[in-house]
XYZ file of C-alpha atoms in Angstrom:
587
model
C 37.894 6.736 -31.527
C 38.093 8.918 -27.895
C 41.845 9.864 -27.834
C 43.062 8.377 -24.756
C 44.381 11.706 -23.595
C 40.454 12.645 -22.604
C 39.782 9.905 -21.148
C 42.876 10.599 -18.401
C 41.320 13.751 -17.880
C 38.077 12.978 -17.824
C 38.881 10.285 -15.101
C 41.184 12.889 -13.179
C 38.247 15.377 -12.755
C 35.654 12.509 -12.005
C 35.548 11.041 -8.426
C 34.450 7.739 -8.308
C 33.302 8.130 -4.997
C 29.689 10.311 -5.922
C 29.870 8.147 -9.285
C 29.741 4.815 -7.207
C 27.796 6.230 -4.179
C 24.765 6.823 -6.559
C 23.832 3.453 -6.678
C 25.726 1.796 -3.279
C 25.156 2.711 0.034
C 29.490 3.617 0.937
C 30.120 3.818 4.428
C 33.734 4.772 5.710
C 36.266 2.343 6.747
C 39.425 3.455 7.176
C 41.258 4.913 4.459
C 38.487 3.613 1.789
C 34.567 3.367 1.244
C 32.671 0.094 1.906
C 29.579 -1.508 0.748
C 27.430 -3.928 -0.243
C 28.647 -5.197 -4.003
C 26.208 -4.726 -6.523
C 27.422 -7.253 -8.548
C 27.094 -10.711 -6.768
C 24.651 -11.399 -3.736
C 25.976 -10.885 -0.004
C 24.849 -9.685 3.641
C 28.276 -8.325 4.728
C 30.213 -5.475 2.791
C 33.146 -6.734 0.884
C 33.261 -3.769 -1.999
C 35.612 -1.302 -1.619
C 35.936 1.954 -2.957
C 39.007 3.932 -3.042
C 39.085 7.567 -3.130
C 42.934 7.959 -3.359
C 43.166 5.330 -6.207
C 39.972 6.119 -7.716
C 38.935 2.168 -7.866
C 36.659 -0.385 -6.576
C 37.594 -3.447 -5.795
C 35.392 -6.308 -4.324
C 36.845 -9.151 -2.339
C 34.329 -11.647 -2.642
C 33.457 -12.018 -6.406
C 36.621 -9.940 -7.749
C 34.917 -6.828 -9.644
C 37.191 -3.737 -9.909
C 37.661 -1.256 -12.326
C 37.350 2.603 -12.108
C 34.489 5.158 -12.931
C 33.884 3.991 -16.459
C 34.242 0.240 -16.069
C 31.428 0.731 -13.173
C 29.038 2.251 -15.102
C 29.487 -0.240 -18.366
C 29.376 -3.495 -15.754
C 26.910 -1.804 -13.431
C 24.623 -0.397 -15.565
C 24.949 -2.183 -19.145
C 26.011 1.426 -20.772
C 28.683 0.896 -23.452
C 31.718 2.581 -23.446
C 30.626 5.634 -25.566
C 27.296 6.111 -23.123
C 29.505 5.399 -20.071
C 32.359 8.766 -21.194
C 29.601 10.850 -22.299
C 27.897 10.521 -19.191
C 30.681 10.858 -16.698
C 31.697 13.990 -19.227
C 28.175 15.481 -18.411
C 28.552 15.373 -14.842
C 31.868 16.966 -15.046
C 31.135 19.440 -17.721
C 33.645 18.491 -20.535
C 32.787 17.821 -24.426
C 33.895 14.552 -25.595
C 35.656 15.084 -28.708
C 33.474 15.076 -30.919
C 34.417 13.847 -35.240
C 34.349 16.678 -37.418
C 30.819 18.204 -36.730
C 30.009 21.367 -37.666
C 28.560 24.189 -35.724
C 24.692 23.592 -36.490
C 25.241 20.165 -35.264
C 27.191 21.022 -32.136
C 24.111 23.736 -31.390
C 21.997 21.190 -32.481
C 22.709 18.410 -29.989
C 23.219 21.422 -26.918
C 19.490 21.997 -28.132
C 18.563 18.535 -27.863
C 20.438 17.830 -24.568
C 18.767 20.813 -22.400
C 15.395 19.340 -24.080
C 16.150 15.925 -22.225
C 17.209 17.534 -19.408
C 13.381 19.400 -19.372
C 11.704 16.747 -20.438
C 13.532 13.894 -17.195
C 12.172 16.362 -14.599
C 8.638 16.869 -16.254
C 8.594 13.000 -15.844
C 9.951 12.771 -12.426
C 7.055 15.634 -11.430
C 4.083 13.151 -13.243
C 5.368 10.032 -12.243
C 5.775 11.597 -8.066
C 1.881 12.503 -8.909
C 1.070 9.259 -9.687
C 2.665 7.438 -6.896
C 0.741 9.786 -4.386
C -2.785 9.284 -6.295
C -2.232 5.333 -5.779
C -2.253 5.705 -2.212
C -5.599 7.808 -2.011
C -7.508 5.670 -4.323
C -8.334 1.996 -2.900
C -9.963 0.856 -6.143
C -6.884 0.686 -7.224
C -4.704 -0.619 -4.468
C -7.733 -3.128 -4.521
C -6.613 -4.524 -8.362
C -3.201 -4.682 -7.278
C -3.782 -6.520 -4.456
C -6.285 -8.701 -6.414
C -3.452 -9.359 -8.839
C -1.470 -10.770 -5.699
C 0.900 -7.656 -5.363
C 2.336 -6.456 -2.002
C 3.395 -3.037 -1.529
C 6.511 -3.911 -1.301
C 6.562 -4.605 -4.793
C 4.711 -1.790 -6.186
C 7.021 0.741 -4.320
C 10.068 -1.054 -5.770
C 8.644 -0.910 -9.286
C 7.443 2.751 -8.362
C 3.924 2.136 -9.286
C 0.937 4.752 -9.561
C -2.484 5.819 -10.275
C -3.532 8.183 -13.041
C -7.135 9.130 -12.227
C -10.485 9.567 -14.251
C -10.151 12.769 -14.814
C -9.790 14.573 -18.338
C -7.582 17.266 -17.105
C -6.078 16.664 -13.189
C -2.328 17.340 -14.363
C -3.680 20.541 -14.752
C -3.029 20.962 -11.237
C 0.300 19.365 -11.056
C 1.964 21.422 -13.702
C 1.967 25.161 -13.309
C 0.981 25.478 -16.805
C -1.226 22.867 -18.750
C 0.037 23.934 -22.060
C 3.656 23.952 -21.560
C 4.560 22.508 -25.079
C 7.411 19.327 -23.117
C 4.389 17.711 -21.656
C 2.889 17.099 -24.986
C 6.327 16.621 -25.886
C 6.731 13.959 -22.984
C 3.610 11.835 -23.825
C 1.488 13.138 -20.639
C -0.734 15.519 -22.420
C -2.339 15.278 -26.079
C -4.155 17.971 -27.755
C -7.209 17.735 -29.656
C -7.657 20.301 -33.051
C -10.313 22.426 -33.187
C -13.299 21.433 -35.610
C -14.286 23.868 -38.387
C -15.809 27.051 -36.937
C -14.090 26.423 -33.715
C -11.567 28.927 -31.812
C -8.227 27.482 -31.408
C -7.530 27.316 -27.723
C -3.773 26.387 -27.044
C -4.921 24.820 -23.538
C -8.771 24.234 -23.587
C -7.896 21.512 -26.787
C -5.800 19.452 -24.217
C -6.237 16.374 -22.252
C -4.202 13.776 -20.079
C -3.344 10.631 -21.962
C -3.539 8.689 -19.437
C -6.678 8.494 -17.264
C -8.037 5.856 -14.730
C -5.195 3.084 -15.222
C -2.581 1.899 -12.859
C 0.461 3.391 -14.133
C 3.892 1.327 -14.345
C 6.689 4.041 -14.626
C 9.423 3.052 -17.462
C 13.487 3.605 -16.522
C 16.454 3.372 -18.401
C 19.427 1.576 -17.109
C 20.277 4.491 -14.832
C 17.084 4.548 -13.156
C 15.880 7.945 -14.793
C 11.741 7.641 -15.591
C 11.922 8.266 -19.571
C 8.300 7.279 -19.947
C 4.960 5.074 -18.724
C 2.706 2.092 -19.267
C -0.507 2.462 -18.442
C -2.967 -0.321 -17.881
C -7.063 -0.305 -16.855
C -8.393 -1.587 -13.844
C -11.124 -3.846 -15.967
C -11.572 -5.344 -19.343
C -12.187 -2.251 -21.687
C -9.846 -1.633 -24.435
C -7.295 -1.291 -25.255
C -5.909 -2.512 -22.393
C -2.539 -1.121 -22.049
C -1.300 2.284 -23.564
C 2.373 3.406 -23.725
C 3.920 6.930 -24.244
C 4.825 7.846 -27.451
C 8.100 8.047 -28.930
C 10.353 10.856 -27.278
C 13.915 12.108 -27.579
C 14.176 10.039 -24.254
C 11.903 6.804 -25.012
C 12.495 4.298 -27.786
C 10.161 1.661 -27.565
C 12.423 -0.250 -29.717
C 15.182 0.314 -27.202
C 14.077 -0.222 -23.843
C 13.363 -2.990 -21.788
C 10.667 -2.498 -18.424
C 12.740 -3.828 -15.822
C 15.486 -3.815 -16.839
C 16.737 -1.169 -14.084
C 14.927 -3.454 -11.759
C 16.352 -6.927 -12.909
C 20.452 -5.726 -13.310
C 21.792 -7.443 -10.388
C 18.987 -10.940 -10.464
C 20.482 -10.943 -14.152
C 24.160 -11.458 -12.811
C 23.038 -13.647 -9.806
C 21.041 -16.497 -12.158
C 22.956 -16.015 -14.981
C 19.777 -15.508 -17.002
C 17.134 -13.199 -18.323
C 13.329 -14.070 -19.282
C 11.671 -11.864 -21.655
C 7.743 -11.621 -20.882
C 5.248 -9.833 -22.834
C 3.998 -7.626 -20.645
C 4.227 -5.192 -17.825
C 1.938 -7.533 -15.117
C 4.048 -10.764 -15.972
C 7.428 -8.817 -15.401
C 5.931 -7.030 -11.753
C 4.081 -10.799 -10.601
C 7.034 -12.893 -11.028
C 8.949 -10.475 -9.343
C 5.803 -10.402 -6.509
C 6.616 -14.844 -6.358
C 10.707 -14.356 -6.540
C 11.617 -14.876 -10.082
C 13.326 -11.041 -10.467
C 15.002 -11.715 -13.693
C 11.940 -11.153 -16.269
C 11.939 -7.928 -18.247
C 9.282 -7.456 -21.030
C 9.033 -4.974 -24.512
C 6.958 -1.901 -24.401
C 4.139 -3.083 -26.908
C 6.442 -4.448 -29.656
C 8.428 -6.641 -31.212
C 11.576 -8.147 -29.521
C 14.310 -5.928 -31.884
C 18.235 -6.806 -32.141
C 19.021 -3.805 -29.363
C 16.760 -5.523 -27.169
C 18.947 -9.002 -27.525
C 22.445 -6.339 -27.519
C 21.458 -4.675 -24.750
C 20.345 -7.891 -22.363
C 23.602 -9.607 -23.426
C 25.766 -7.097 -21.686
C 24.408 -7.782 -18.544
C 23.928 -11.642 -19.128
C 24.841 -14.731 -21.394
C 21.458 -16.663 -21.476
C 18.154 -15.384 -22.363
C 14.910 -17.387 -22.215
C 11.682 -15.590 -24.340
C 8.288 -16.832 -23.077
C 5.281 -17.014 -25.039
C 2.169 -17.770 -25.278
C 1.511 -20.792 -26.945
C -1.131 -19.421 -29.137
C -0.712 -18.472 -33.215
C 0.467 -14.560 -31.775
C 2.845 -16.145 -29.705
C 4.359 -18.271 -32.463
C 4.845 -14.656 -34.419
C 6.256 -13.180 -31.050
C 8.657 -16.169 -31.296
C 9.076 -15.504 -34.538
C 10.534 -12.268 -34.991
C 12.360 -12.194 -31.547
C 14.298 -15.224 -33.110
C 15.308 -13.066 -36.257
C 16.876 -10.883 -33.410
C 18.774 -12.731 -31.492
C 20.200 -14.619 -34.418
C 23.364 -12.317 -35.241
C 24.418 -12.419 -31.648
C 23.909 -16.334 -30.694
C 27.281 -16.460 -30.769
C 29.045 -19.972 -29.473
C 29.253 -19.046 -25.863
C 25.658 -17.862 -25.340
C 22.475 -19.159 -24.738
C 18.845 -18.345 -26.176
C 15.950 -20.795 -25.649
C 12.161 -20.273 -26.154
C 9.256 -20.850 -23.637
C 5.831 -21.285 -24.470
C 3.180 -21.547 -22.539
C -0.192 -23.277 -22.506
C -2.540 -20.875 -24.351
C -4.582 -20.205 -21.165
C -1.821 -18.962 -19.680
C 0.845 -15.788 -19.519
C 3.894 -16.197 -16.660
C 1.280 -13.916 -13.920
C -1.470 -16.435 -14.371
C 0.491 -19.476 -14.479
C 2.768 -18.515 -11.618
C -0.050 -17.736 -9.532
C -2.159 -20.889 -10.212
C 0.786 -23.559 -10.610
C 3.474 -21.667 -8.741
C 7.096 -20.651 -9.089
C 8.546 -24.206 -9.138
C 6.429 -25.072 -11.837
C 7.778 -22.273 -13.975
C 10.759 -22.871 -13.163
C 10.654 -26.373 -14.445
C 8.934 -25.025 -17.387
C 11.961 -22.676 -17.779
C 14.201 -25.557 -17.757
C 12.095 -27.331 -20.453
C 12.633 -24.730 -22.783
C 12.918 -24.830 -26.554
C 16.861 -24.022 -27.476
C 18.059 -21.762 -30.365
C 19.250 -24.523 -32.489
C 15.520 -26.646 -32.167
C 13.518 -23.445 -32.481
C 14.907 -22.332 -36.050
C 14.914 -25.663 -37.431
C 10.844 -25.609 -36.365
C 10.531 -22.634 -37.741
C 11.896 -23.117 -41.055
C 9.678 -26.138 -41.387
C 6.603 -24.086 -40.649
C 3.989 -24.869 -42.874
C 6.381 -27.143 -44.821
C 5.076 -30.919 -44.909
C 8.196 -33.036 -44.212
C 6.833 -36.250 -46.094
C 6.781 -34.736 -49.323
C 10.033 -33.835 -51.328
C 8.304 -30.640 -52.351
C 7.822 -29.624 -48.443
C 11.275 -30.731 -47.268
C 12.430 -27.903 -50.245
C 10.739 -25.242 -48.575
C 12.431 -26.116 -45.494
C 15.622 -25.674 -46.773
C 14.486 -22.441 -48.618
C 13.113 -21.029 -45.323
C 16.052 -22.328 -43.522
C 18.677 -20.512 -45.526
C 18.500 -16.879 -44.369
C 17.847 -18.130 -41.105
C 20.839 -20.071 -40.385
C 23.102 -17.179 -42.857
C 22.182 -14.760 -39.877
C 24.128 -16.658 -37.285
C 27.810 -15.849 -36.161
C 30.315 -17.893 -37.513
C 31.008 -20.533 -35.127
C 30.348 -24.245 -33.811
C 26.580 -23.439 -33.711
C 26.409 -22.779 -37.002
C 28.388 -25.279 -38.236
C 25.939 -28.087 -36.403
C 22.812 -26.691 -37.531
C 24.088 -26.858 -41.479
C 24.299 -30.872 -40.670
C 21.040 -30.705 -38.879
C 19.351 -28.602 -41.304
C 20.390 -31.127 -44.068
C 19.121 -34.191 -41.963
C 15.604 -33.019 -41.592
C 15.701 -31.760 -45.917
C 16.800 -35.539 -46.028
C 20.067 -33.740 -48.271
C 23.624 -34.716 -47.851
C 24.983 -32.061 -46.183
C 27.636 -30.907 -48.894
C 24.827 -31.261 -50.996
C 22.864 -28.615 -49.229
C 26.057 -26.437 -48.755
C 26.695 -26.466 -52.692
C 22.745 -25.691 -53.321
C 23.421 -22.682 -51.040
C 26.166 -21.350 -53.052
C 29.067 -22.072 -50.061
C 32.120 -23.388 -51.427
C 35.452 -25.505 -49.792
C 36.258 -22.769 -48.050
C 33.146 -21.241 -46.560
C 31.350 -24.761 -45.714
C 31.413 -25.771 -42.523
C 32.987 -28.720 -41.713
C 31.553 -31.456 -40.091
C 33.807 -31.716 -36.430
C 36.121 -34.245 -36.670
C 36.222 -37.456 -34.665
C 37.665 -37.412 -31.115
C 40.613 -39.494 -31.861
C 41.073 -37.477 -35.115
C 44.101 -34.807 -34.487
C 43.422 -30.945 -35.259
C 46.006 -30.631 -38.238
C 48.606 -27.861 -38.369
C 47.508 -24.760 -39.791
C 49.818 -24.963 -43.066
C 47.817 -28.389 -43.765
C 44.896 -26.152 -43.682
C 44.767 -24.403 -45.757
C 44.559 -26.058 -49.064
C 43.878 -25.140 -52.748
C 42.141 -21.836 -53.767
C 38.600 -22.528 -54.400
C 37.075 -21.867 -57.953
C 35.056 -18.765 -58.456
C 31.651 -19.023 -58.540
C 29.146 -16.219 -60.318
C 29.825 -12.224 -60.558
C 31.360 -10.425 -57.603
C 33.557 -13.133 -56.781
C 36.910 -11.616 -56.197
C 40.616 -12.731 -55.082
C 42.353 -11.241 -52.033
C 45.234 -10.100 -53.931
C 46.734 -6.966 -51.879
C 47.486 -7.584 -47.946
C 45.182 -4.863 -47.085
C 42.098 -6.751 -48.461
C 43.327 -9.729 -46.403
C 43.587 -7.289 -43.208
C 39.672 -5.986 -44.016
C 38.664 -9.697 -45.034
C 39.673 -10.832 -41.694
C 38.588 -7.597 -39.340
C 35.201 -7.546 -40.947
C 34.845 -11.568 -40.052
C 36.406 -10.836 -36.589
C 35.932 -7.120 -35.465
C 37.632 -7.579 -32.098
C 40.696 -8.056 -33.386
C 40.995 -4.357 -33.818
C 41.563 -4.280 -30.641
C 44.349 -6.648 -30.978
C 46.376 -4.229 -33.067
C 48.579 -0.804 -31.739
C 48.162 2.058 -32.277
C 50.768 2.180 -35.214
C 48.847 -0.865 -37.034
C 45.768 1.700 -36.721
C 47.417 4.532 -37.807
C 48.554 2.470 -41.034
C 45.342 0.658 -41.837
C 43.475 3.800 -41.688
C 46.135 5.842 -43.785
C 45.709 3.950 -46.811
C 45.302 5.717 -50.001
C 42.082 4.029 -51.305
C 38.600 2.723 -50.061
C 40.283 0.800 -47.883
C 41.384 3.677 -45.299
C 37.296 4.464 -45.603
C 35.891 1.447 -44.672
C 38.767 1.171 -41.682
C 38.332 4.471 -40.501
C 34.632 3.269 -40.337
C 35.441 0.374 -38.664
C 36.766 1.696 -35.656
C 33.949 4.037 -35.129
C 31.667 1.348 -35.238
C 33.455 -0.482 -32.554
C 33.593 2.737 -30.144
C 30.042 2.980 -30.415
C 28.559 -0.366 -30.008
C 31.535 -2.888 -29.704
C 32.446 -6.349 -31.339
C 29.986 -7.200 -33.944
C 29.268 -10.398 -35.914
C 30.116 -10.061 -39.677
C 25.985 -10.637 -40.999
C 25.218 -7.574 -38.370
C 28.091 -5.400 -40.078
C 27.150 -6.577 -43.703
C 23.677 -4.866 -43.531
C 25.598 -1.538 -42.272
C 28.107 -1.982 -44.611
C 25.844 -2.263 -47.744
C 24.837 1.036 -47.792
C 28.442 3.085 -47.668
C 29.552 3.645 -51.346
C 32.554 1.519 -50.690
C 30.242 -1.413 -48.796
C 29.995 -3.662 -52.055
C 33.599 -4.035 -52.769
C 33.745 -4.604 -48.947
C 30.785 -7.353 -48.830
C 33.001 -8.756 -51.962
C 36.316 -9.392 -49.825
C 34.392 -11.231 -47.475
C 31.517 -13.549 -49.047
C 33.341 -13.851 -52.384
C 37.002 -14.070 -51.780
C 39.573 -16.850 -52.364
C 41.137 -17.046 -49.189
C 41.775 -19.668 -46.229
C 39.069 -21.960 -44.719
C 39.656 -20.083 -41.013
C 40.652 -16.710 -39.632
C 43.384 -16.662 -37.784
C 44.842 -13.564 -35.387
C 48.669 -14.500 -36.581
C 47.009 -13.947 -40.549
C 45.559 -10.605 -39.134
C 49.239 -9.373 -37.626
C 50.904 -10.946 -40.972
C 48.934 -9.005 -43.608
C 49.094 -5.549 -41.399
C 53.020 -6.368 -41.503
C 52.743 -6.332 -45.693
C 50.720 -3.722 -45.042
C 53.199 -1.432 -43.190
C 55.767 -2.401 -45.244
C 53.966 -1.605 -49.030
C 53.299 1.973 -47.738
C 56.547 2.371 -46.768
C 57.945 0.858 -50.021
C 55.731 3.225 -51.501
C 56.429 6.247 -49.687
C 60.408 5.457 -50.260
C 59.751 5.286 -54.217
C 58.427 8.622 -53.982
C 60.707 10.434 -52.467
C 62.980 8.817 -54.483
C 60.806 9.518 -57.732
C 60.997 13.392 -56.228
C 64.608 13.460 -56.377
């Protein structure tokens, strides 16, 4: 984890006025500065920034915090990303853990290359935007799609001329390797017998296309998408993967949609750039798009930093159904009880762009309200190609449902879905749990009747379950219990004291390595459900032992925070006793 002393030093050097001022127009109002709050819609400034306290506060919505919190809340950065961003501004080096001199040099070079690549992309973006203003054909195309100049300017739309080497007049060196690394220029290999010419074999990657700049959550251009002005193929092309741009992590329109995501409380994920812009033209400003690739778990995790509800909008054809299946798998590990994931399938002849233009925004809003919840989509996907009128088909449904259900985090949603799957498969709930290898301590229980009182903790434990099959291990040591509970509820690590952390990471066996790994993971990724952690842990040398503690232990039914604190206290006492015995032994 990043030392607290470093964070204090960093915040003492950073000026919160400069940080906030890059995103909010601030004006002096007495001792503080005032502006329109970026966290909710307002017409009169109620957002206050205090230079003396290095703190912001909104009198309207109550948002408050320091510079780190502003970047995490406003830009959706992780805690570590925000710290690195601020450290880079003031020339500080974030403490790195056990990095070699070669690795530090490599990181410095990569950072310099990213900055240079960013400058190249900004220059290209300025050129494309200027070209749009001088191209009646491109302007006519956008107007024909119903877009106004205001929306085009908001998304920074541009136009790449049809020439093969127009960027040669934009950059001093057309053979600069950065142009190729940034995805703006491609290089054609010389044919046999043809002399190699570093500049002659180059050509512009984007030609005669409307240009959509792809921006990260900080508003920096990291790549482009280009669309043809006719029906030729390919309709869209994107920038290649670069040190700045990764299709599996970035979402088009997220920078523009940030405030709308908070105001509307929902993100709409569509498939095309034009869908995002067209919806924004009609006042639906909370849409984002994947970048020519399937929705990934990183996409979902990034969106859940801004909102607790996501609606995936797909065409109703076979391709849309396949895309929905991939989106469902990406969303499952993050579908906690307090989050909502839904699926909207439009008629095959429509995409969101055509739907809202032909039927209107109200019809689209009604379709959103009727979207399919994740629970129903999971069961429907499991039932795909299964004849539920036959025993074989129902068995197939149960088999296809198991990996989907297992990916869900522990909670009420997972509990209820087990019963729904059992009902569709025409199996008693207990039988399905048994066939899936769930023991009484693992299988979710049916919700109690309203009149049933919640039993006391001491009454809920019950006898230990019998061991089943290989890999089942009992929890014997206090560090076993502490590790199991922290893997099931990773966020509880933050509930422990620094002394507890020191004790757990000092256990003299493989547990310590796992505790240290978990500490680093939380610093980088935040609270993570067990299904996701299981996949990450599996590759570690101690992974099999850690997984066995969770999946195969004879332990109480429900993890509780007081159990963790008890296990940590027992671990501390056990370590103290071992140290005392070692001292006595030396005497």
